[in-house]
């Protein structure tokens, strides 16, 4: 059976490539998805992608798809710092979940230093750009093979 991970991108990540390029770089979301898909397929993994600017849609996706996959990688973007609803959705699933950020949220404004989601995730990767996603994929794989 193929191992499948769900990759959730939160609000404004659809604007990557034109949004604050000094912080987030020039890659578009499609570029990121393509790079991580290629990496995943080399590891016999399948990725399913979801992006939304709407909190409830992310909650619904965690409920509806989250339990059918082997792992979740989520960049909750701004909802990281505000959303108890997304935190509770992550907490409600048994699917191992890793939070990722392109930028290092701890070297930025203070309001970004707190994540509602991280405490209910397996772990968090922050600040490695696109490599945050690749590290999360590897982390989930290592977690699954050791459990
Ligand atoms: C982000 C960091 C968040 O603070 C911010 O709101 C984002 C992107 C990142 O990937 O670095 O939209 O999650």
PDB file of C-alpha atoms and ligand atoms in Angstrom:
ATOM      1  CA  UNK A   1       0.000   0.000   0.000  1.00  0.00           C
ATOM      2  CA  UNK A   2       1.250   3.474  -0.859  1.00  0.00           C
ATOM      3  CA  UNK A   3       2.047   5.779   2.025  1.00  0.00           C
ATOM      4  CA  UNK A   4       0.188   9.065   1.603  1.00  0.00           C
ATOM      5  CA  UNK A   5       0.710  12.381   3.342  1.00  0.00           C
ATOM      6  CA  UNK A   6      -1.689  15.307   3.252  1.00  0.00           C
ATOM      7  CA  UNK A   7       0.019  18.689   2.852  1.00  0.00           C
ATOM      8  CA  UNK A   8      -2.108  21.614   4.056  1.00  0.00           C
ATOM      9  CA  UNK A   9      -1.161  25.168   3.187  1.00  0.00           C
ATOM     10  CA  UNK A  10      -2.895  27.933   5.104  1.00  0.00           C
ATOM     11  CA  UNK A  11      -3.884  31.497   4.267  1.00  0.00           C
ATOM     12  CA  UNK A  12      -1.910  33.691   1.883  1.00  0.00           C
ATOM     13  CA  UNK A  13       0.399  30.854   0.875  1.00  0.00           C
ATOM     14  CA  UNK A  14      -1.372  30.863  -2.491  1.00  0.00           C
ATOM     15  CA  UNK A  15       0.339  34.243  -2.992  1.00  0.00           C
ATOM     16  CA  UNK A  16       3.872  32.887  -2.551  1.00  0.00           C
ATOM     17  CA  UNK A  17       6.200  34.132  -5.276  1.00  0.00           C
ATOM     18  CA  UNK A  18       4.738  37.628  -5.151  1.00  0.00           C
ATOM     19  CA  UNK A  19       4.152  38.018  -1.401  1.00  0.00           C
ATOM     20  CA  UNK A  20       6.972  39.421   0.793  1.00  0.00           C
ATOM     21  CA  UNK A  21       9.624  37.748  -1.340  1.00  0.00           C
ATOM     22  CA  UNK A  22      12.366  39.010   0.984  1.00  0.00           C
ATOM     23  CA  UNK A  23      10.868  36.778   3.698  1.00  0.00           C
ATOM     24  CA  UNK A  24       9.412  33.865   1.736  1.00  0.00           C
ATOM     25  CA  UNK A  25      11.526  33.749  -1.427  1.00  0.00           C
ATOM     26  CA  UNK A  26      10.494  33.586  -5.072  1.00  0.00           C
ATOM     27  CA  UNK A  27       9.034  30.095  -5.247  1.00  0.00           C
ATOM     28  CA  UNK A  28       5.321  29.928  -5.971  1.00  0.00           C
ATOM     29  CA  UNK A  29       3.125  27.422  -4.160  1.00  0.00           C
ATOM     30  CA  UNK A  30       3.083  25.302  -7.339  1.00  0.00           C
ATOM     31  CA  UNK A  31       6.912  25.316  -7.358  1.00  0.00           C
ATOM     32  CA  UNK A  32       6.951  24.141  -3.750  1.00  0.00           C
ATOM     33  CA  UNK A  33       4.351  21.438  -4.367  1.00  0.00           C
ATOM     34  CA  UNK A  34       6.245  20.184  -7.410  1.00  0.00           C
ATOM     35  CA  UNK A  35       9.591  20.037  -5.568  1.00  0.00           C
ATOM     36  CA  UNK A  36       8.179  18.225  -2.578  1.00  0.00           C
ATOM     37  CA  UNK A  37       6.163  15.847  -4.783  1.00  0.00           C
ATOM     38  CA  UNK A  38       9.322  14.870  -6.668  1.00  0.00           C
ATOM     39  CA  UNK A  39      11.129  14.299  -3.371  1.00  0.00           C
ATOM     40  CA  UNK A  40       8.189  12.275  -2.046  1.00  0.00           C
ATOM     41  CA  UNK A  41       7.920  10.036  -5.099  1.00  0.00           C
ATOM     42  CA  UNK A  42      11.632   9.171  -4.776  1.00  0.00           C
ATOM     43  CA  UNK A  43      10.695   7.916  -1.300  1.00  0.00           C
ATOM     44  CA  UNK A  44       7.683   5.933  -2.615  1.00  0.00           C
ATOM     45  CA  UNK A  45       5.297   8.395  -1.082  1.00  0.00           C
ATOM     46  CA  UNK A  46       2.221  10.086  -2.438  1.00  0.00           C
ATOM     47  CA  UNK A  47       1.259  13.624  -1.452  1.00  0.00           C
ATOM     48  CA  UNK A  48      -2.214  15.157  -1.483  1.00  0.00           C
ATOM     49  CA  UNK A  49      -2.379  18.948  -1.388  1.00  0.00           C
ATOM     50  CA  UNK A  50      -4.890  21.378   0.047  1.00  0.00           C
ATOM     51  CA  UNK A  51      -4.666  25.166   0.317  1.00  0.00           C
ATOM     52  CA  UNK A  52      -7.249  27.446   1.855  1.00  0.00           C
ATOM     53  CA  UNK A  53      -7.534  30.964   3.171  1.00  0.00           C
ATOM     54  CA  UNK A  54     -10.476  29.868   5.338  1.00  0.00           C
ATOM     55  CA  UNK A  55     -10.098  28.449   8.818  1.00  0.00           C
ATOM     56  CA  UNK A  56     -13.222  26.240   8.723  1.00  0.00           C
ATOM     57  CA  UNK A  57     -12.179  24.654   5.430  1.00  0.00           C
ATOM     58  CA  UNK A  58      -8.881  23.649   6.996  1.00  0.00           C
ATOM     59  CA  UNK A  59     -10.722  22.194  10.009  1.00  0.00           C
ATOM     60  CA  UNK A  60     -13.059  20.258   7.653  1.00  0.00           C
ATOM     61  CA  UNK A  61     -10.126  18.949   5.631  1.00  0.00           C
ATOM     62  CA  UNK A  62      -8.337  17.695   8.743  1.00  0.00           C
ATOM     63  CA  UNK A  63     -11.565  15.915   9.778  1.00  0.00           C
ATOM     64  CA  UNK A  64     -12.471  14.556   6.343  1.00  0.00           C
ATOM     65  CA  UNK A  65      -9.118  13.652   4.799  1.00  0.00           C
ATOM     66  CA  UNK A  66      -6.760  13.727   7.775  1.00  0.00           C
ATOM     67  CA  UNK A  67      -7.844  10.369   9.133  1.00  0.00           C
ATOM     68  CA  UNK A  68      -7.502   8.635   5.737  1.00  0.00           C
ATOM     69  CA  UNK A  69      -3.801   9.458   5.252  1.00  0.00           C
ATOM     70  CA  UNK A  70      -0.635   8.277   6.999  1.00  0.00           C
ATOM     71  CA  UNK A  71       0.604  11.722   7.988  1.00  0.00           C
ATOM     72  CA  UNK A  72      -0.209  15.411   7.805  1.00  0.00           C
ATOM     73  CA  UNK A  73       2.173  18.258   7.083  1.00  0.00           C
ATOM     74  CA  UNK A  74       0.570  21.602   7.841  1.00  0.00           C
ATOM     75  CA  UNK A  75       1.723  25.151   7.376  1.00  0.00           C
ATOM     76  CA  UNK A  76      -1.135  26.915   9.171  1.00  0.00           C
ATOM     77  CA  UNK A  77       0.444  30.270   8.200  1.00  0.00           C
ATOM     78  CA  UNK A  78      -1.219  33.137  10.134  1.00  0.00           C
ATOM     79  CA  UNK A  79      -3.678  30.681  11.752  1.00  0.00           C
ATOM     80  CA  UNK A  80      -0.677  29.228  13.607  1.00  0.00           C
ATOM     81  CA  UNK A  81      -0.819  32.201  15.918  1.00  0.00           C
ATOM     82  CA  UNK A  82      -4.591  32.571  16.242  1.00  0.00           C
ATOM     83  CA  UNK A  83      -6.508  29.345  15.704  1.00  0.00           C
ATOM     84  CA  UNK A  84      -7.714  27.211  18.587  1.00  0.00           C
ATOM     85  CA  UNK A  85     -10.076  25.572  16.050  1.00  0.00           C
ATOM     86  CA  UNK A  86      -7.226  24.243  13.895  1.00  0.00           C
ATOM     87  CA  UNK A  87      -5.311  23.181  16.993  1.00  0.00           C
ATOM     88  CA  UNK A  88      -8.366  21.226  18.220  1.00  0.00           C
ATOM     89  CA  UNK A  89      -8.827  19.624  14.782  1.00  0.00           C
ATOM     90  CA  UNK A  90      -5.198  18.439  14.834  1.00  0.00           C
ATOM     91  CA  UNK A  91      -5.655  17.182  18.388  1.00  0.00           C
ATOM     92  CA  UNK A  92      -8.778  15.269  17.306  1.00  0.00           C
ATOM     93  CA  UNK A  93      -6.937  13.110  14.793  1.00  0.00           C
ATOM     94  CA  UNK A  94      -4.613  10.197  15.523  1.00  0.00           C
ATOM     95  CA  UNK A  95      -2.727  10.934  12.302  1.00  0.00           C
ATOM     96  CA  UNK A  96       0.812  12.136  13.075  1.00  0.00           C
ATOM     97  CA  UNK A  97       1.110  15.798  12.128  1.00  0.00           C
ATOM     98  CA  UNK A  98       4.102  18.073  11.673  1.00  0.00           C
ATOM     99  CA  UNK A  99       3.824  21.874  11.569  1.00  0.00           C
ATOM    100  CA  UNK A 100       6.073  23.670   9.100  1.00  0.00           C
ATOM    101  CA  UNK A 101       7.052  27.245   8.380  1.00  0.00           C
ATOM    102  CA  UNK A 102       9.137  28.625   5.552  1.00  0.00           C
ATOM    103  CA  UNK A 103      10.464  31.464   7.710  1.00  0.00           C
ATOM    104  CA  UNK A 104      11.913  31.183  11.204  1.00  0.00           C
ATOM    105  CA  UNK A 105       8.910  32.348  13.208  1.00  0.00           C
ATOM    106  CA  UNK A 106      11.114  32.790  16.309  1.00  0.00           C
ATOM    107  CA  UNK A 107      13.326  35.378  14.639  1.00  0.00           C
ATOM    108  CA  UNK A 108      10.363  37.499  13.544  1.00  0.00           C
ATOM    109  CA  UNK A 109       7.759  39.664  15.319  1.00  0.00           C
ATOM    110  CA  UNK A 110       6.858  38.521  18.812  1.00  0.00           C
ATOM    111  CA  UNK A 111       3.256  37.651  17.880  1.00  0.00           C
ATOM    112  CA  UNK A 112       4.660  34.920  15.623  1.00  0.00           C
ATOM    113  CA  UNK A 113       6.595  33.275  18.455  1.00  0.00           C
ATOM    114  CA  UNK A 114       3.529  31.495  19.784  1.00  0.00           C
ATOM    115  CA  UNK A 115       1.929  28.575  17.973  1.00  0.00           C
ATOM    116  CA  UNK A 116      -1.428  27.183  19.073  1.00  0.00           C
ATOM    117  CA  UNK A 117      -0.848  24.144  16.865  1.00  0.00           C
ATOM    118  CA  UNK A 118       2.703  23.074  17.720  1.00  0.00           C
ATOM    119  CA  UNK A 119       1.892  21.554  21.152  1.00  0.00           C
ATOM    120  CA  UNK A 120      -0.536  19.075  19.560  1.00  0.00           C
ATOM    121  CA  UNK A 121       1.809  18.206  16.672  1.00  0.00           C
ATOM    122  CA  UNK A 122       4.530  15.591  16.603  1.00  0.00           C
ATOM    123  CA  UNK A 123       6.975  18.408  15.958  1.00  0.00           C
ATOM    124  CA  UNK A 124       7.629  21.659  14.191  1.00  0.00           C
ATOM    125  CA  UNK A 125      10.105  22.675  11.469  1.00  0.00           C
ATOM    126  CA  UNK A 126      10.634  26.400  11.054  1.00  0.00           C
ATOM    127  CA  UNK A 127      12.968  28.545   9.026  1.00  0.00           C
ATOM    128  CA  UNK A 128      14.408  26.230   6.394  1.00  0.00           C
ATOM    129  CA  UNK A 129      12.429  27.573   3.447  1.00  0.00           C
ATOM    130  CA  UNK A 130      11.221  24.786   1.181  1.00  0.00           C
ATOM    131  CA  UNK A 131      13.496  22.398   3.092  1.00  0.00           C
ATOM    132  CA  UNK A 132      11.115  22.747   6.062  1.00  0.00           C
ATOM    133  CA  UNK A 133       8.639  20.662   4.053  1.00  0.00           C
ATOM    134  CA  UNK A 134      11.312  18.129   3.029  1.00  0.00           C
ATOM    135  CA  UNK A 135      12.474  17.774   6.637  1.00  0.00           C
ATOM    136  CA  UNK A 136       8.861  17.264   7.736  1.00  0.00           C
ATOM    137  CA  UNK A 137       8.375  14.509   5.140  1.00  0.00           C
ATOM    138  CA  UNK A 138      11.526  12.781   6.344  1.00  0.00           C
ATOM    139  CA  UNK A 139      10.519  13.235   9.964  1.00  0.00           C
ATOM    140  CA  UNK A 140       7.114  11.652   9.342  1.00  0.00           C
ATOM    141  CA  UNK A 141       8.691   8.765   7.441  1.00  0.00           C
ATOM    142  CA  UNK A 142      11.178   8.091  10.230  1.00  0.00           C
ATOM    143  CA  UNK A 143       8.360   8.320  12.770  1.00  0.00           C
ATOM    144  CA  UNK A 144       6.217   5.814  10.839  1.00  0.00           C
ATOM    145  CA  UNK A 145       9.055   3.334  10.397  1.00  0.00           C
ATOM    146  CA  UNK A 146       9.945   3.460  14.076  1.00  0.00           C
ATOM    147  CA  UNK A 147       6.344   2.922  15.262  1.00  0.00           C
TER     148      UNK A 147
HETATM  149  C1  LIG B   1       4.527  31.263   7.815  1.00  0.00           C
HETATM  150  C2  LIG B   1       4.837  32.147   9.035  1.00  0.00           C
HETATM  151  C3  LIG B   1       3.574  32.806   9.571  1.00  0.00           C
HETATM  152  O1  LIG B   1       3.883  33.633  10.692  1.00  0.00           O
HETATM  153  C4  LIG B   1       2.948  33.693   8.505  1.00  0.00           C
HETATM  154  O2  LIG B   1       1.728  34.229   8.957  1.00  0.00           O
HETATM  155  C5  LIG B   1       2.783  32.996   7.204  1.00  0.00           C
HETATM  156  C6  LIG B   1       3.801  32.060   6.737  1.00  0.00           C
HETATM  157  C7  LIG B   1       5.794  30.669   7.179  1.00  0.00           C
HETATM  158  O3  LIG B   1       5.671  29.702   6.438  1.00  0.00           O
HETATM  159  O4  LIG B   1       6.907  31.179   7.409  1.00  0.00           O
HETATM  160  O5  LIG B   1       1.842  33.278   6.450  1.00  0.00           O
HETATM  161  O6  LIG B   1       3.706  30.193   8.242  1.00  0.00           O
END
